[in-house]
XYZ file of N, CA, C and O in Angstrom:
576
model
N -6.097 -18.593 -33.038
C -6.529 -18.193 -31.706
C -7.782 -17.331 -31.859
O -7.825 -16.427 -32.676
N -8.748 -17.584 -31.024
C -10.002 -16.828 -31.091
C -9.836 -15.472 -30.413
O -8.974 -15.301 -29.545
N -10.660 -14.478 -30.777
C -10.602 -13.172 -30.113
C -10.841 -13.282 -28.601
O -10.217 -12.555 -27.823
N -11.732 -14.188 -28.181
C -12.020 -14.340 -26.747
C -10.776 -14.765 -25.982
O -10.439 -14.181 -24.939
N -10.059 -15.742 -26.506
C -8.846 -16.212 -25.835
C -7.740 -15.167 -25.906
O -7.021 -14.925 -24.932
N -7.593 -14.522 -27.056
C -6.557 -13.498 -27.225
C -6.740 -12.371 -26.208
O -5.798 -11.990 -25.509
N -7.955 -11.828 -26.114
C -8.183 -10.714 -25.190
C -8.143 -11.161 -23.727
O -7.793 -10.376 -22.852
N -8.459 -12.418 -23.464
C -8.321 -12.936 -22.104
C -6.848 -12.978 -21.684
O -6.497 -12.574 -20.571
N -5.999 -13.435 -22.590
C -4.556 -13.466 -22.302
C -4.029 -12.050 -22.098
O -3.272 -11.782 -21.151
N -4.434 -11.120 -22.972
C -4.017 -9.718 -22.835
C -4.479 -9.162 -21.482
O -3.727 -8.485 -20.782
N -5.718 -9.453 -21.102
C -6.257 -8.961 -19.828
C -5.458 -9.493 -18.650
O -5.087 -8.736 -17.743
N -5.159 -10.774 -18.651
C -4.412 -11.377 -17.536
C -3.011 -10.777 -17.440
O -2.538 -10.433 -16.353
N -2.362 -10.609 -18.582
C -1.001 -10.044 -18.584
C -1.015 -8.601 -18.087
O -0.202 -8.219 -17.228
N -1.926 -7.778 -18.593
C -1.944 -6.363 -18.196
C -2.369 -6.160 -16.741
O -1.735 -5.386 -16.011
N -3.407 -6.831 -16.317
C -3.861 -6.679 -14.929
C -2.817 -7.260 -13.975
O -2.519 -6.673 -12.928
N -2.227 -8.386 -14.339
C -1.153 -8.958 -13.513
C 0.040 -8.035 -13.411
O 0.626 -7.866 -12.342
N 0.405 -7.402 -14.513
C 1.523 -6.444 -14.502
C 1.216 -5.267 -13.592
O 2.066 -4.840 -12.808
N -0.003 -4.749 -13.690
C -0.384 -3.610 -12.843
C -0.344 -3.980 -11.364
O 0.165 -3.224 -10.543
N -0.856 -5.133 -11.023
C -0.926 -5.511 -9.615
C 0.414 -5.942 -9.046
O 0.761 -5.583 -7.915
N 1.186 -6.697 -9.805
C 2.421 -7.265 -9.273
C 3.631 -6.347 -9.441
O 4.476 -6.277 -8.554
N 3.724 -5.666 -10.561
C 4.910 -4.849 -10.817
C 4.658 -3.377 -10.514
O 5.423 -2.736 -9.800
N 3.575 -2.834 -11.036
C 3.296 -1.404 -10.859
C 2.641 -1.104 -9.512
O 2.649 0.020 -9.064
N 2.045 -2.083 -8.889
C 1.411 -1.971 -7.577
C 0.412 -0.820 -7.512
O 0.442 0.013 -6.617
N -0.475 -0.797 -8.489
C -1.521 0.218 -8.601
C -0.977 1.646 -8.559
O -1.552 2.527 -7.939
N 0.142 1.873 -9.235
C 0.688 3.227 -9.276
C 0.490 3.889 -10.624
O 0.519 5.102 -10.728
N 0.270 3.118 -11.670
C 0.142 3.672 -13.018
C -1.318 3.678 -13.464
O -1.774 4.632 -14.066
N -2.056 2.641 -13.197
C -3.469 2.444 -13.519
C -3.745 2.105 -14.973
O -4.727 1.456 -15.267
N -2.939 2.573 -15.911
C -3.278 2.375 -17.328
C -3.257 0.906 -17.705
O -4.076 0.468 -18.511
N -2.349 0.147 -17.148
C -2.350 -1.294 -17.412
C -3.654 -1.919 -16.909
O -4.217 -2.794 -17.549
N -4.111 -1.456 -15.764
C -5.363 -1.957 -15.200
C -6.538 -1.600 -16.097
O -7.375 -2.449 -16.405
N -6.628 -0.342 -16.539
C -7.743 0.103 -17.365
C -7.789 -0.659 -18.691
O -8.854 -1.133 -19.104
N -6.663 -0.761 -19.343
C -6.618 -1.454 -20.630
C -6.870 -2.949 -20.424
O -7.544 -3.591 -21.232
N -6.355 -3.503 -19.348
C -6.609 -4.906 -19.029
C -8.083 -5.178 -18.779
O -8.620 -6.202 -19.217
N -8.764 -4.268 -18.089
C -10.203 -4.427 -17.873
C -10.968 -4.307 -19.191
O -11.950 -5.020 -19.417
N -10.513 -3.415 -20.076
C -11.113 -3.311 -21.411
C -10.935 -4.606 -22.188
O -11.851 -5.062 -22.885
N -9.767 -5.210 -22.075
C -9.517 -6.496 -22.739
C -10.393 -7.591 -22.134
O -10.872 -8.476 -22.858
N -10.630 -7.524 -20.840
C -11.506 -8.499 -20.189
C -12.941 -8.371 -20.704
O -13.609 -9.379 -20.965
N -13.416 -7.142 -20.878
C -14.754 -6.913 -21.426
C -14.828 -7.447 -22.860
O -15.795 -8.114 -23.238
N -13.800 -7.170 -23.668
C -13.777 -7.657 -25.054
C -13.739 -9.182 -25.088
O -14.405 -9.805 -25.925
N -12.993 -9.780 -24.194
C -12.923 -11.231 -24.136
C -14.281 -11.825 -23.783
O -14.723 -12.802 -24.393
N -14.949 -11.240 -22.819
C -16.266 -11.721 -22.414
C -17.272 -11.580 -23.557
O -18.060 -12.497 -23.822
N -17.239 -10.424 -24.236
C -18.161 -10.207 -25.361
C -17.890 -11.208 -26.485
O -18.827 -11.763 -27.078
N -16.622 -11.450 -26.806
C -16.274 -12.405 -27.867
C -16.630 -13.831 -27.464
O -16.961 -14.648 -28.325
N -16.595 -14.126 -26.188
C -16.975 -15.464 -25.717
C -18.496 -15.651 -25.789
O -18.981 -16.701 -26.163
N -19.229 -14.600 -25.391
C -20.696 -14.671 -25.412
C -21.241 -14.706 -26.844
O -22.256 -15.340 -27.104
N -20.593 -13.972 -27.728
C -21.043 -13.878 -29.120
C -19.887 -14.254 -30.038
O -19.195 -13.381 -30.576
N -19.650 -15.541 -30.261
C -18.484 -15.993 -31.025
C -18.461 -15.515 -32.482
O -17.417 -15.520 -33.114
N -19.577 -15.051 -33.012
C -19.619 -14.600 -34.398
C -19.198 -13.133 -34.567
O -19.242 -12.617 -35.686
N -18.800 -12.466 -33.503
C -18.432 -11.052 -33.597
C -17.221 -10.823 -34.496
O -17.172 -9.854 -35.226
N -16.217 -11.636 -34.401
C -15.017 -11.478 -35.215
C -14.024 -10.510 -34.588
O -14.274 -9.888 -33.555
N -12.878 -10.370 -35.262
C -11.773 -9.562 -34.745
C -12.065 -8.068 -34.766
O -11.707 -7.360 -33.822
N -12.681 -7.579 -35.806
C -12.907 -6.134 -35.931
C -13.845 -5.638 -34.837
O -13.555 -4.647 -34.149
N -14.954 -6.312 -34.630
C -15.915 -5.899 -33.608
C -15.323 -6.096 -32.209
O -15.490 -5.238 -31.337
N -14.619 -7.185 -31.995
C -13.982 -7.425 -30.692
C -12.967 -6.337 -30.367
O -12.890 -5.867 -29.229
N -12.202 -5.936 -31.376
C -11.220 -4.866 -31.169
C -11.922 -3.541 -30.881
O -11.469 -2.758 -30.032
N -13.037 -3.274 -31.564
C -13.818 -2.061 -31.288
C -14.351 -2.064 -29.868
O -14.304 -1.042 -29.171
N -14.858 -3.209 -29.426
C -15.342 -3.330 -28.045
C -14.195 -3.098 -27.070
O -14.354 -2.411 -26.059
N -13.040 -3.652 -27.371
C -11.855 -3.464 -26.525
C -11.507 -1.980 -26.397
O -11.280 -1.476 -25.287
N -11.473 -1.273 -27.515
C -11.114 0.153 -27.486
C -12.140 0.981 -26.731
O -11.786 1.801 -25.870
N -13.416 0.773 -27.040
C -14.470 1.541 -26.374
C -14.502 1.224 -24.875
O -14.592 2.131 -24.042
N -14.417 -0.053 -24.526
C -14.449 -0.434 -23.111
C -13.253 0.154 -22.361
O -13.405 0.636 -21.235
N -12.087 0.145 -22.965
C -10.895 0.708 -22.317
C -11.065 2.202 -22.071
O -10.710 2.710 -20.996
N -11.617 2.927 -23.039
C -11.826 4.372 -22.885
C -12.869 4.663 -21.817
O -12.663 5.530 -20.955
N -13.975 3.932 -21.835
C -15.042 4.155 -20.845
C -14.550 3.823 -19.441
O -14.788 4.579 -18.489
N -13.860 2.718 -19.299
C -13.333 2.327 -17.988
C -12.302 3.349 -17.498
O -12.313 3.743 -16.325
N -11.444 3.798 -18.381
C -10.442 4.808 -17.997
C -11.113 6.088 -17.533
O -10.746 6.660 -16.496
N -12.095 6.559 -18.300
C -12.794 7.792 -17.933
C -13.577 7.665 -16.641
O -13.695 8.620 -15.879
N -14.100 6.476 -16.376
C -14.883 6.280 -15.161
C -14.063 6.042 -13.911
O -14.398 6.524 -12.833
N -12.975 5.306 -14.043
C -12.200 4.932 -12.860
C -11.041 5.872 -12.530
O -10.637 5.961 -11.377
N -10.497 6.560 -13.527
C -9.305 7.381 -13.284
C -9.522 8.444 -12.197
O -8.708 8.552 -11.280
N -10.596 9.252 -12.258
C -10.759 10.257 -11.195
C -10.886 9.632 -9.808
O -10.319 10.135 -8.838
N -11.612 8.529 -9.717
C -11.802 7.875 -8.423
C -10.477 7.311 -7.897
O -10.150 7.468 -6.713
N -9.687 6.664 -8.759
C -8.413 6.086 -8.327
C -7.383 7.165 -7.999
O -6.583 6.995 -7.087
N -7.379 8.278 -8.728
C -6.451 9.373 -8.396
C -6.785 9.953 -7.023
O -5.900 10.274 -6.246
N -8.067 10.086 -6.743
C -8.483 10.587 -5.427
C -8.054 9.617 -4.339
O -7.533 10.019 -3.299
N -8.265 8.324 -4.574
C -7.860 7.299 -3.608
C -6.352 7.318 -3.400
O -5.863 7.213 -2.283
N -5.596 7.475 -4.490
C -4.144 7.442 -4.410
C -3.577 8.678 -3.711
O -2.530 8.611 -3.070
N -4.268 9.806 -3.798
C -3.729 11.040 -3.217
C -4.103 11.220 -1.745
O -3.724 12.211 -1.136
N -4.837 10.278 -1.169
C -5.157 10.374 0.253
C -3.874 10.258 1.064
O -2.976 9.497 0.705
N -3.775 11.001 2.152
C -2.560 10.915 2.960
C -2.382 9.534 3.573
O -3.348 8.923 4.027
N -1.169 9.066 3.530
C -0.842 7.765 4.116
C -0.593 7.948 5.612
O -0.246 9.033 6.069
N -0.774 6.900 6.379
C -0.471 7.011 7.801
C 1.011 7.336 8.007
O 1.862 6.888 7.247
N 1.281 8.114 9.017
C 2.652 8.521 9.310
C 3.409 7.339 9.893
O 2.924 6.682 10.819
N 4.575 7.085 9.351
C 5.398 5.983 9.844
C 5.721 6.209 11.314
O 6.091 7.304 11.707
N 5.582 5.194 12.107
C 5.918 5.293 13.517
C 4.718 5.497 14.411
O 4.811 5.329 15.617
N 3.581 5.897 13.853
C 2.411 6.077 14.692
C 1.980 4.775 15.347
O 1.309 4.786 16.354
N 2.369 3.662 14.751
C 2.029 2.389 15.367
C 2.827 2.160 16.646
O 2.462 1.336 17.466
N 3.917 2.891 16.845
C 4.737 2.744 18.044
C 4.085 3.424 19.252
O 4.207 2.937 20.372
N 3.385 4.508 19.034
C 2.835 5.289 20.136
C 1.793 4.471 20.890
O 0.883 3.899 20.313
N 1.999 4.390 22.203
C 1.109 3.623 23.057
C 1.554 2.184 23.279
O 0.997 1.490 24.104
N 2.562 1.747 22.542
C 3.067 0.379 22.686
C 3.986 0.285 23.902
O 4.536 1.278 24.365
N 4.170 -0.925 24.376
C 5.045 -1.179 25.521
C 6.420 -1.596 25.021
O 6.538 -2.344 24.060
N 7.454 -1.085 25.686
C 8.833 -1.453 25.376
C 9.532 -1.821 26.682
O 9.079 -1.464 27.767
N 10.647 -2.551 26.559
C 11.415 -2.946 27.740
C 12.736 -2.195 27.750
O 13.433 -2.123 26.733
N 13.082 -1.646 28.906
C 14.334 -0.907 29.048
C 15.499 -1.894 29.060
O 15.511 -2.854 29.840
N 16.484 -1.682 28.179
C 17.661 -2.552 28.136
C 18.934 -1.792 28.519
O 19.979 -2.403 28.706
N 18.824 -0.481 28.641
C 19.924 0.355 29.151
C 19.261 1.475 29.937
O 18.340 2.126 29.443
N 19.714 1.681 31.184
C 19.059 2.622 32.087
C 18.845 3.988 31.432
O 19.671 4.476 30.668
N 17.695 4.585 31.763
C 17.318 5.894 31.220
C 17.128 6.843 32.388
O 16.441 6.529 33.358
N 17.734 8.021 32.302
C 17.506 9.057 33.306
C 17.030 10.320 32.580
O 17.066 10.392 31.362
N 16.591 11.287 33.341
C 16.099 12.538 32.734
C 17.231 13.236 31.990
O 17.009 13.853 30.955
N 18.461 13.110 32.516
C 19.605 13.800 31.913
C 20.253 12.993 30.782
O 20.896 13.562 29.908
N 20.116 11.686 30.840
C 20.855 10.832 29.905
C 19.922 9.816 29.245
O 19.193 9.113 29.927
N 19.949 9.735 27.918
C 19.099 8.744 27.244
C 19.619 7.333 27.484
O 20.779 7.133 27.838
N 18.765 6.383 27.280
C 19.140 4.981 27.375
C 18.618 4.248 26.155
O 18.424 4.853 25.103
N 18.372 2.960 26.336
C 17.866 2.164 25.211
C 16.698 1.303 25.672
O 16.654 0.849 26.810
N 15.775 1.102 24.738
C 14.654 0.196 24.975
C 14.592 -0.804 23.823
O 15.096 -0.543 22.734
N 13.968 -1.948 24.106
C 13.743 -2.963 23.085
C 12.281 -2.867 22.688
O 11.383 -3.016 23.523
N 12.036 -2.569 21.415
C 10.676 -2.523 20.898
C 10.672 -3.074 19.479
O 11.554 -2.765 18.680
N 9.730 -3.894 19.185
C 9.526 -4.469 17.853
C 10.767 -5.186 17.347
O 11.120 -5.104 16.177
N 11.466 -5.862 18.255
C 12.618 -6.664 17.867
C 13.891 -5.884 17.632
O 14.877 -6.434 17.155
N 13.906 -4.607 17.956
C 15.110 -3.786 17.754
C 15.315 -2.894 18.978
O 14.371 -2.576 19.697
N 16.572 -2.505 19.196
C 16.823 -1.578 20.297
C 16.791 -0.153 19.763
O 17.257 0.138 18.678
N 16.176 0.727 20.570
C 15.962 2.110 20.193
C 16.540 3.025 21.270
O 16.446 2.724 22.456
N 17.081 4.126 20.855
C 17.497 5.163 21.794
C 16.224 5.763 22.379
O 15.265 6.025 21.650
N 16.225 5.951 23.707
C 15.003 6.422 24.355
C 15.298 7.495 25.389
O 16.320 7.448 26.079
N 14.387 8.454 25.483
C 14.451 9.529 26.462
C 13.252 9.404 27.378
O 12.184 8.960 26.969
N 13.425 9.860 28.605
C 12.332 9.798 29.574
C 11.532 11.092 29.535
O 12.098 12.186 29.527
N 10.205 10.957 29.539
C 9.367 12.152 29.655
C 8.949 12.358 31.111
O 8.327 13.348 31.442
N 9.310 11.408 31.986
C 9.039 11.528 33.418
C 10.249 12.153 34.106
O 11.355 12.148 33.583
N 10.033 12.648 35.311
C 11.129 13.194 36.106
C 12.052 12.091 36.595
O 13.245 12.300 36.761
N 11.503 10.918 36.834
C 12.325 9.812 37.321
C 12.811 8.976 36.144
O 12.225 8.976 35.086
N 13.876 8.255 36.371
C 14.440 7.417 35.334
C 13.859 6.017 35.356
O 12.950 5.709 36.129
N 14.442 5.175 34.516
C 14.002 3.790 34.413
C 15.205 2.879 34.497
O 16.278 3.193 33.982
N 15.031 1.736 35.140
C 16.097 0.751 35.288
C 15.932 -0.335 34.232
O 14.865 -0.504 33.644
N 17.001 -1.099 34.058
C 16.967 -2.216 33.113
C 15.855 -3.182 33.521
O 15.709 -3.527 34.691
N 15.071 -3.600 32.544
C 13.974 -4.525 32.796
C 12.624 -3.859 33.007
O 11.597 -4.533 32.979
N 12.614 -2.527 33.260
C 11.341 -1.823 33.436
C 10.543 -1.840 32.128
O 11.109 -1.795 31.037
N 9.230 -1.887 32.279
C 8.339 -1.757 31.130
C 7.922 -0.299 31.023
O 7.549 0.323 32.023
N 8.010 0.253 29.829
C 7.667 1.657 29.596
C 6.679 1.751 28.435
O 6.560 0.834 27.628
N 6.001 2.869 28.358
C 5.056 3.149 27.279
C 5.690 4.184 26.343
O 6.217 5.199 26.799
N 5.624 3.909 25.059
C 6.168 4.851 24.072
C 5.167 5.991 23.898
O 4.005 5.771 23.584
N 5.630 7.215 24.129
C 4.761 8.392 24.049
C 4.983 9.198 22.772
O 4.082 9.873 22.302
N 6.210 9.124 22.229
C 6.536 9.944 21.067
C 7.623 9.264 20.262
O 8.443 8.530 20.806
N 7.641 9.531 18.970
C 8.685 9.029 18.091
C 9.282 10.231 17.370
O 8.598 10.928 16.630
N 10.560 10.494 17.633
C 11.269 11.610 17.012
C 12.419 11.043 16.198
O 13.484 10.773 16.736
N 12.185 10.843 14.919
C 13.213 10.234 14.075
C 13.442 8.802 14.508
O 12.558 7.969 14.411
N 14.647 8.538 15.036
C 14.958 7.188 15.518
C 15.028 7.143 17.042
O 15.554 6.202 17.608
N 14.505 8.168 17.695
C 14.497 8.231 19.160
C 13.086 8.182 19.689
O 12.193 8.840 19.168
N 12.911 7.409 20.740
C 11.603 7.290 21.380
C 11.584 8.108 22.657
O 12.602 8.212 23.350
N 10.439 8.669 22.973
C 10.210 9.286 24.268
C 9.261 8.361 25.003
O 8.203 8.000 24.483
N 9.674 7.949 26.214
C 8.910 6.953 26.964
C 8.517 7.483 28.333
O 9.102 8.446 28.844
N 7.510 6.837 28.922
C 7.084 7.171 30.291
C 6.477 5.924 30.912
O 6.378 4.892 30.265
N 6.069 6.056 32.178
C 5.458 4.910 32.881
C 4.072 4.650 32.349
O 3.335 5.390 31.932
């Protein structure tokens, strides 16, 4: 097996593992896989390099790529994720169990029924369309 093919296989396995299994949470498989990709390309372009030089290129490329990408990827990874449920706010739901100011009811939203409270003084009847104003755990606050 040539160094170009060997490092190409290593690159595909490592990058595939990072993307499919680790889901960009570890990064090291990605960095080393990219280093293997660089070594594979160099060995393909210059077939006379041999195993020792190809391995040196692999090591140096992996270190350079790790040093260059790690700070950027850590910053990207530490960004705050959107809060779950924010997609509900402003959406329309249908009342499936009457809601009054004193007593919660139920609404159908996103294919599931949710416990809902009214933020209006008046209640809602079955079949009314309401707007989701707030999400508190598994309870929605709705209004007209």
